[in-house]
Coordinates of C-alpha atoms and ligand atoms in Angstrom, one line a residue:
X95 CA -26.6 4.5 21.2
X96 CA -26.7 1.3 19.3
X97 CA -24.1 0.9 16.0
X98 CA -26.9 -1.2 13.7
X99 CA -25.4 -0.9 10.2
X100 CA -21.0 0.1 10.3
X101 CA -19.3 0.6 7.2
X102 CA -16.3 -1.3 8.5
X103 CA -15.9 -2.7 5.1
X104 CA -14.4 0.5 3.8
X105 CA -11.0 0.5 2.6
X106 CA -8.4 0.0 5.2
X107 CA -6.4 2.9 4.0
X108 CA -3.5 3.4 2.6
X109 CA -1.2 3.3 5.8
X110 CA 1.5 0.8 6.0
X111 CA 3.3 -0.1 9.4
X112 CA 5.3 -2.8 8.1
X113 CA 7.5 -3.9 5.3
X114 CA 9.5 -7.0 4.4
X115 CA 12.0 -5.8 1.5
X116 CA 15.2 -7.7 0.2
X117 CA 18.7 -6.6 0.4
X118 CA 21.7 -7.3 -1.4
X119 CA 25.4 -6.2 -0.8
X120 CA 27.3 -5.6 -4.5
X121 CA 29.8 -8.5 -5.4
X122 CA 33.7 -8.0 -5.0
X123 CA 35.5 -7.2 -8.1
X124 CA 37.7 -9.3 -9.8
X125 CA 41.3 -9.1 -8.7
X126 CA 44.3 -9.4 -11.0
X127 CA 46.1 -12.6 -10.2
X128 CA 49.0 -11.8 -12.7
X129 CA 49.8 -7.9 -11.3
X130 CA 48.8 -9.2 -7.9
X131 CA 45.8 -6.2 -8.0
X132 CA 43.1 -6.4 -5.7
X133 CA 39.0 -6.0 -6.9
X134 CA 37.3 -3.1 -5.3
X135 CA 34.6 -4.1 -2.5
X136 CA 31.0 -4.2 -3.4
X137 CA 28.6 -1.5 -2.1
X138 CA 26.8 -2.2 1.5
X139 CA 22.9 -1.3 1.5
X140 CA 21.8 0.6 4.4
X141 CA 18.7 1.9 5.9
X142 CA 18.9 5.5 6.2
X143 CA 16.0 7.2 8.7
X144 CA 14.6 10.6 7.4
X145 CA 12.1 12.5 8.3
X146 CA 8.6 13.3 6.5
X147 CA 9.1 9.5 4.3
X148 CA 6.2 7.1 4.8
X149 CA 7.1 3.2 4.2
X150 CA 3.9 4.0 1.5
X151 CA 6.1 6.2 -0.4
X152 CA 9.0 3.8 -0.3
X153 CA 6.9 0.9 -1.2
X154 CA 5.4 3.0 -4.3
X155 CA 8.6 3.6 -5.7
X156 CA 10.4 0.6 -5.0
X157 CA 7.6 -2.1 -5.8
X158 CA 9.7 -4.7 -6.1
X159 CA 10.9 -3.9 -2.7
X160 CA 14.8 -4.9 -3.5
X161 CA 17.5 -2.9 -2.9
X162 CA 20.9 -4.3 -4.4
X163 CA 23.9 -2.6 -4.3
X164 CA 26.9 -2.0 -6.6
X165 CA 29.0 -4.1 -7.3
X166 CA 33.1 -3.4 -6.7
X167 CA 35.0 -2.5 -9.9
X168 CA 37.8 -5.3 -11.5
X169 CA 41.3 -5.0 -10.8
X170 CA 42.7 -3.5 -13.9
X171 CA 46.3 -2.3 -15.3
X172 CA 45.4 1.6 -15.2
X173 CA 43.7 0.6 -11.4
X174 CA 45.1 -2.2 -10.2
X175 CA 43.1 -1.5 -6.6
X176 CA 39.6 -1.7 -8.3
X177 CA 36.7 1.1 -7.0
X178 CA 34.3 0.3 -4.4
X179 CA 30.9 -0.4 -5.3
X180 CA 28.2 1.7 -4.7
X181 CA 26.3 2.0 -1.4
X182 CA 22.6 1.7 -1.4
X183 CA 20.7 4.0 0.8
X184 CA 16.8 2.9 1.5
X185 CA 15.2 6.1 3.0
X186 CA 13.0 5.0 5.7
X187 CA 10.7 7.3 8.0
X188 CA 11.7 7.3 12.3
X189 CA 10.6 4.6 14.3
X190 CA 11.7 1.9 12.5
X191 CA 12.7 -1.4 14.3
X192 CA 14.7 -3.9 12.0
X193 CA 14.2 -7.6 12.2
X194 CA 15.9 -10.4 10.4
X195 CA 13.0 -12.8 8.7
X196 CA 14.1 -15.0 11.4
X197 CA 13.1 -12.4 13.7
X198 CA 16.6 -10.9 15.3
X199 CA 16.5 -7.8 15.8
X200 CA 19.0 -5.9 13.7
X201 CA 18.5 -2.4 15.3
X202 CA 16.3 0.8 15.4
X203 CA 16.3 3.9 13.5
X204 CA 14.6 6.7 16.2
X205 CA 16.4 9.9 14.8
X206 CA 17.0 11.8 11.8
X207 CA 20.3 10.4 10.2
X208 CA 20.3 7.3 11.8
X209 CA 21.6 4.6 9.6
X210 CA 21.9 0.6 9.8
X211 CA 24.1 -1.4 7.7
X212 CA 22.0 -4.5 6.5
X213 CA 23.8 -6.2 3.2
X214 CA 27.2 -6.0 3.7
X215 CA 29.0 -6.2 -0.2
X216 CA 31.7 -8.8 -0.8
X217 CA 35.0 -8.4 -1.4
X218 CA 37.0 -8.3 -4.3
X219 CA 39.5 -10.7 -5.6
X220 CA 42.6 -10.3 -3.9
X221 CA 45.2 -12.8 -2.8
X222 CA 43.0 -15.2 0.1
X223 CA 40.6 -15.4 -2.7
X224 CA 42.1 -16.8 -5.0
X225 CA 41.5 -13.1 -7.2
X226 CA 38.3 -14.0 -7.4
X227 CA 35.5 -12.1 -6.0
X228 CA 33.0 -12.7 -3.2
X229 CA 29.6 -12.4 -3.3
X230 CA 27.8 -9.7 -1.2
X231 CA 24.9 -10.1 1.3
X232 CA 21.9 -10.9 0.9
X233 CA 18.9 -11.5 3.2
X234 CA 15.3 -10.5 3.8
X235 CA 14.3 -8.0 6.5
X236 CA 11.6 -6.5 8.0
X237 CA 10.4 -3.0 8.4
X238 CA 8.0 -2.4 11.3
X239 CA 7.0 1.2 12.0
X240 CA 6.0 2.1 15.4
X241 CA 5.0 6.0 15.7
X242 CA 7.4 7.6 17.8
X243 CA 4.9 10.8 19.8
X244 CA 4.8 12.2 23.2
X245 CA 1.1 11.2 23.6
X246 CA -1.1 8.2 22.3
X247 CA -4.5 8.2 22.4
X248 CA -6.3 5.2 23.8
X249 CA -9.8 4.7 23.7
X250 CA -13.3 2.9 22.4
X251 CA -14.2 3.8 19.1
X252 CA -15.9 6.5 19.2
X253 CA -15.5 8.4 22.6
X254 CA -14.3 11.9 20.4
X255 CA -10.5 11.0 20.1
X256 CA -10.4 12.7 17.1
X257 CA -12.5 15.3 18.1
X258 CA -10.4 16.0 20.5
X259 CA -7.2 15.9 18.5
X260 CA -9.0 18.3 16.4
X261 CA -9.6 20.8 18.9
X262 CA -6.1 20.8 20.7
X263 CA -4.3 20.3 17.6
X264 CA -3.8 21.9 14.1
X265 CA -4.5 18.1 12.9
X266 CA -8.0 17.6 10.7
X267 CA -8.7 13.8 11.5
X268 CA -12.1 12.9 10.2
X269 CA -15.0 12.3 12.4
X270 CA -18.4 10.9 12.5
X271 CA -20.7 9.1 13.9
X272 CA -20.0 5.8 13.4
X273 CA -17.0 3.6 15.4
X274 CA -13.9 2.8 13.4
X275 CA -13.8 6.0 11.8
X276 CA -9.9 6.2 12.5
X277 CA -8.3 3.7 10.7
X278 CA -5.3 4.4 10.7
X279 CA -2.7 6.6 12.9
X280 CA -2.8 10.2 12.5
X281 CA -0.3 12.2 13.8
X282 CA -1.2 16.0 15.6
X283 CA 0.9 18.6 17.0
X284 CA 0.0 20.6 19.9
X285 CA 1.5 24.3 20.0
X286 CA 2.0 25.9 23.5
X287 CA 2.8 29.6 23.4
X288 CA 6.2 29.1 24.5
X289 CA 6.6 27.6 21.0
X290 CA 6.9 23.7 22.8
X291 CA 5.4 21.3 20.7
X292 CA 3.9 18.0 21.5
X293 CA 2.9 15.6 19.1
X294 CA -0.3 13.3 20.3
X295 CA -0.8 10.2 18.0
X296 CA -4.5 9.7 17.5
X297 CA -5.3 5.3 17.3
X298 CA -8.1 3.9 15.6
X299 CA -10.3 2.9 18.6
X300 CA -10.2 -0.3 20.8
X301 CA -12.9 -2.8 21.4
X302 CA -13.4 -5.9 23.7
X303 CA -11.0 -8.8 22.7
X304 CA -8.8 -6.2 20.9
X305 CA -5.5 -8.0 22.3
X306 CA -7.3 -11.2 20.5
X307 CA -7.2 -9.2 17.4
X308 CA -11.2 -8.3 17.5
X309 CA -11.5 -5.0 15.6
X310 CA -9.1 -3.5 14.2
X311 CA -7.0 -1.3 17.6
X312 CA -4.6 -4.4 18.1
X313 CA -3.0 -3.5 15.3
X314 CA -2.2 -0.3 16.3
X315 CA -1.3 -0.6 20.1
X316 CA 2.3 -1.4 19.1
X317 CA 2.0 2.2 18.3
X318 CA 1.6 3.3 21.8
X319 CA 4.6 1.5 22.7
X320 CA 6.6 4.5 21.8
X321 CA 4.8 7.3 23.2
X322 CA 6.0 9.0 26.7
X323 CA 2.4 9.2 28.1
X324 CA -1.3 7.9 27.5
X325 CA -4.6 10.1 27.0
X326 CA -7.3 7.8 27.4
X327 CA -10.6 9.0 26.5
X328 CA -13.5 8.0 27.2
X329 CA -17.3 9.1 26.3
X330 CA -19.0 10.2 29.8
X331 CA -22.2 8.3 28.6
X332 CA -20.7 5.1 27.5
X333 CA -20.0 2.4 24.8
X334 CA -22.0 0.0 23.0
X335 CA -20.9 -1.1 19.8
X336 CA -23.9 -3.2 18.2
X337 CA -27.3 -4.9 19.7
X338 CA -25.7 -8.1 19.9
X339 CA -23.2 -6.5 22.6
X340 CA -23.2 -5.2 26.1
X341 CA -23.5 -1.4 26.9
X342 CA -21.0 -0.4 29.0
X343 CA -20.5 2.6 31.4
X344 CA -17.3 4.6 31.4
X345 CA -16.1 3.1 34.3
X346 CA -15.9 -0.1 32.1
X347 CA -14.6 1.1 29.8
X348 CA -11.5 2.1 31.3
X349 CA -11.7 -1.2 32.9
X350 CA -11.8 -2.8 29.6
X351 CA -9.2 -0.7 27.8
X352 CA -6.4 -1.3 30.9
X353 CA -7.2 -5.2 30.2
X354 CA -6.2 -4.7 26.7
X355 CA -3.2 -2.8 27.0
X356 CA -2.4 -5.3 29.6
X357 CA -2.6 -8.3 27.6
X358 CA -0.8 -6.6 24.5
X359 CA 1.7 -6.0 26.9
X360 CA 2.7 -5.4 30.8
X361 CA 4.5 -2.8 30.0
X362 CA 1.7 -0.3 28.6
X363 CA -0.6 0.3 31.1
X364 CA 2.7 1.5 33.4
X365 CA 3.1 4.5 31.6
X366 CA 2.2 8.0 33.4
X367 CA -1.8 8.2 32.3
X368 CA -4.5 11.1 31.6
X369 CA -8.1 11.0 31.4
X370 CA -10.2 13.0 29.2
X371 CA -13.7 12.1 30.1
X372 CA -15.6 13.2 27.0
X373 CA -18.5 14.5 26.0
X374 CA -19.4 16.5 29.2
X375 CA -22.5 18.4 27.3
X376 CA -24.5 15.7 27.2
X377 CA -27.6 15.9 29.3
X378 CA -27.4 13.9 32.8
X379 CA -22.9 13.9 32.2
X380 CA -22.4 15.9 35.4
X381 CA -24.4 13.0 37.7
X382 CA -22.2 10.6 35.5
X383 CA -19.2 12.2 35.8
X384 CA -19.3 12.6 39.8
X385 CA -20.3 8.5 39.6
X386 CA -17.3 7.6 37.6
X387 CA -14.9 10.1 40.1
X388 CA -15.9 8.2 42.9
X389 CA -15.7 5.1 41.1
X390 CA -12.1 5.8 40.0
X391 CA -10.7 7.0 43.5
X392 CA -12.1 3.8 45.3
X393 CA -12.7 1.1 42.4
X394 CA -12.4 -1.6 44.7
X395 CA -16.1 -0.2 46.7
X396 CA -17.2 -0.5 42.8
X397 CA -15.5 -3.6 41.2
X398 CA -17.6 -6.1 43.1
X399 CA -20.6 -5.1 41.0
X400 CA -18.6 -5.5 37.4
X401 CA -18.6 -8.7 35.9
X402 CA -15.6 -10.8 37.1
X403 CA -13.9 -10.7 33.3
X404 CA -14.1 -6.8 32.8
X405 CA -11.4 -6.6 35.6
X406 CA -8.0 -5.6 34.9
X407 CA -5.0 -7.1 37.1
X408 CA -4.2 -3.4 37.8
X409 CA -6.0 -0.3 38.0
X410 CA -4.7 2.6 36.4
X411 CA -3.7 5.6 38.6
X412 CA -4.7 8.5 36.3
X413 CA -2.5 11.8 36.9
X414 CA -5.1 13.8 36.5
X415 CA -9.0 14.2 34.9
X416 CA -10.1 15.9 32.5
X417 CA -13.9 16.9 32.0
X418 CA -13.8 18.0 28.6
X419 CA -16.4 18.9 25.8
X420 CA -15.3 18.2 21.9
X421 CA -18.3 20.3 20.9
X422 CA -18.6 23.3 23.1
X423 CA -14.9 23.8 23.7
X424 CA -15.2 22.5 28.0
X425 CA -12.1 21.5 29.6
X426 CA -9.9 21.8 26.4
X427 CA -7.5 24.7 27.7
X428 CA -7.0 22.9 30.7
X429 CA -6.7 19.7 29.1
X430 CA -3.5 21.3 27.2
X431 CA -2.1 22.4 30.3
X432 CA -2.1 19.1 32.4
X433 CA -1.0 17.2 28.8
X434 CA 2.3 20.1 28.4
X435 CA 2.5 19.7 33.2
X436 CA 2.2 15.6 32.7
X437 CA 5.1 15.7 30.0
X438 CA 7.3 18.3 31.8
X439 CA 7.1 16.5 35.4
X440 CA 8.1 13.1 33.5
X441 CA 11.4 14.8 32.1
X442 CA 11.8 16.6 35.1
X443 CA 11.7 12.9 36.7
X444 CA 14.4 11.9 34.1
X445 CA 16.4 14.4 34.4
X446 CA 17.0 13.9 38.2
X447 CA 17.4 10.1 37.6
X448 CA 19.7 10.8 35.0
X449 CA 21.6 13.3 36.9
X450 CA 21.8 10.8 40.0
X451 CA 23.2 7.9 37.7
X452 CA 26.1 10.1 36.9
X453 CA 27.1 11.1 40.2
X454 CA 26.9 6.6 41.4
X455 CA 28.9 6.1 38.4
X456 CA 31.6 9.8 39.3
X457 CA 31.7 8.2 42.7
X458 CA 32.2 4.8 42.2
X459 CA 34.9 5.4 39.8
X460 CA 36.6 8.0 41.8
X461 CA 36.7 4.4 44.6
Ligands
GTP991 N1 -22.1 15.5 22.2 C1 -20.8 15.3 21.9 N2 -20.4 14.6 20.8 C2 -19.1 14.4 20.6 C3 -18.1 15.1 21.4 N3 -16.9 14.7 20.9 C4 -17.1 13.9 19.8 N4 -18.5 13.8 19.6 C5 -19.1 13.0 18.5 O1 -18.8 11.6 18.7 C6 -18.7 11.0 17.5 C7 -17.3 10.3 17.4 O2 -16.3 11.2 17.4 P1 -14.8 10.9 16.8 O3 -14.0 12.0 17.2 O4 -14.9 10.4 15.4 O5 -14.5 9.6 17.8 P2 -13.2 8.7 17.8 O6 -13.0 8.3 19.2 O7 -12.1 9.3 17.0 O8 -13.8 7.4 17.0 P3 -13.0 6.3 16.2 O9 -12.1 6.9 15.2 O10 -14.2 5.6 15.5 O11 -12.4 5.4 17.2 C8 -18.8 12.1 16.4 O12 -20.2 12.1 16.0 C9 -18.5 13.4 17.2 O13 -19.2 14.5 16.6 C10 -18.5 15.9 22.5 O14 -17.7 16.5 23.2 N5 -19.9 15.9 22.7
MG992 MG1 -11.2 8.7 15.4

């Protein structure tokens, strides 16, 4: 199907994955050079992670985006030691990484609780100083939000990743008809009846030259940096996204969508992979689907008759395939069951490396 008129120029949403804000530790308080007292400390800011905050909701009520805090009380006869400032927490959601605007990282905040000190406050007047207090802090950092999930969802716009997310998921993504209907990431949660959840992060889709910022999925592959595993999925009858581009098959596709995580970075196309090959009720899929096996399990008989550029330096080794049908409900079961098998053979895999690296490091200190 050709894509003649998109409306890409809706709004982009009201998602925000980054966020430069200003922070300021409180000043010291004045000491008292006469009684010898000291000026309480001024308050640190810190960045607190919580759970169920978007950077949205702290940009909303924080529009100014800086977060000073308190400055220490003065050294005075009743308190001699003045009161420390007070602290300023900034609630932030998981999966924040902290950079300095000269881009050091500071830390991450992965868990509930988590907190990073960023503006330390100055100290108050007290003998070195003179009694005179010191300023706090102060610098700009950056907020950049990378969704922490078990499972991303890579793929052309599209190929039904939303669909799918619908279907194994309690999530209610929209859907339509036209690419780019994702634009922004949408978190699901799969249920298993053991009461094991997995959450699956659904991407808006990717395109040709997405790692050279085409489209709009660039943006958003930082947010598959994070997940454990990948679930590409791709549309059993192929992609084409206007009449001024090339149709491409589903082999491609996959092709394509390895040489853009690739490029973004090495690491990404390393992780343990699953494909969903959608759309399995379309007429002729079968033929297509038995094509695109063999394809897979000997791409280099295939590669030769791909253009030269469409070919990634590494071929994905897929831990399992999926046929699967959005609409009539195919595959979806099992598609649940290798997602939950995938997931619990990785931690299994950690575990035992885990488990390893204790007993090297039991033996070589018992040496
Ligand atoms: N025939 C058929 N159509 C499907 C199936 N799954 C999804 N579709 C249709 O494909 C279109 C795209 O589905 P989406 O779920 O929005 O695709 P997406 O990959 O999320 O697309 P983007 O968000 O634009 O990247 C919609 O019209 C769906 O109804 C399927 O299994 N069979
Ligand atoms: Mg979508």
């Amino acid at each position: 199907m050709v894509w003649g008129s998109r409306p890409l120029l809706r709004k982009y949403g009201n998602f925000i994955d980054d966020l430069r804000i200003y922070v300021k530790g409180g000043t010291g308080g004045m000491g008292y050079p006469r009684l010898g007292g000291e000026g309480g400390r001024g308050g640190d800011v810190w960045l607190v992670a919580k759970e169920k905050i978007t950077l949205k909701r702290t940009k909303d009520r924080f529009p100014q985006k800086r977060f000073v805090a308190g400055a220490g009380a003065n050294s005075s006869v009743p308190a001699l030691k003045g009161e420390k400032g007070t602290d300023c927490e900034v609630d932030v959601p998981l999966g924040i990484s902290v950079t300095s605007c000269d881009g050091k990282q500071i830390g991450e905040l992965n868990k509930a609780g988590e907190r990073i000190l960023v503006a330390r406050g100055g100290i108050g007047g007290c003998l070195v100083t003179n009694f005179l207090p010191l300023k706090g802090q102060i610098q700009t950092v950056h907020l950049d939000l990378k969704l922490i999930a078990d499972v991303g969802l890579v793929g052309f716009p599209n190929a039904g990743k939303s669909s799918l997310l619908s279907k194994i998921s309690l999530a209610k993504p929209q859907i339509a008809d036209y690419p780019f209907t994702t634009l922004k990431p949408e978190l699901g949660k799969i249920m298993y009846p053991d009461y094991k959840q997995v959450s699956v992060a659904d991407l808006p889709g990717l395109i040709e030259g997405a790692h050279a910022n085409k489209g709009m999925g660039h943006k958003f592959l930082k947010h598959v940096e994070r997940t454990k595993q990948l679930l590409f999925v791709v549309d059993i009858s192929g992609f084409r996204l206007s009449s001024k581009t090339r149709f491409r098959t589903a082999f491609e596709t996959i092709l394509l969508l390895t040489q853009e995580l690739e490029l973004y970075k090495e690491e990404l196309w390393t992780k343990p992979a699953l494909l969903a090959v959608n759309k399995m009720d379309l007429p002729n899929a079968q033929e297509s689907l038995n094509e695109l096996t063999k394809q897979l399990q000997n791409p280099q008989d295939s590669l030769h008759l791909v253009e030269k550029e469409l070919i990634p330096q590494n071929i994905i080794n897929f831990k399992d395939i999926i046929p699967v049908s959005a609409h009539t409900g195919e595959g979806i079961e099992e598609l649940k069951t290798c997602i939950r098998q995938s997931l619990d053979e990785e931690a299994e895999k950690e575990n035992e490396e885990y488990q390893k690296e204790k007993l090297r490091i039991l033996q070589t200190s018992e040496v």
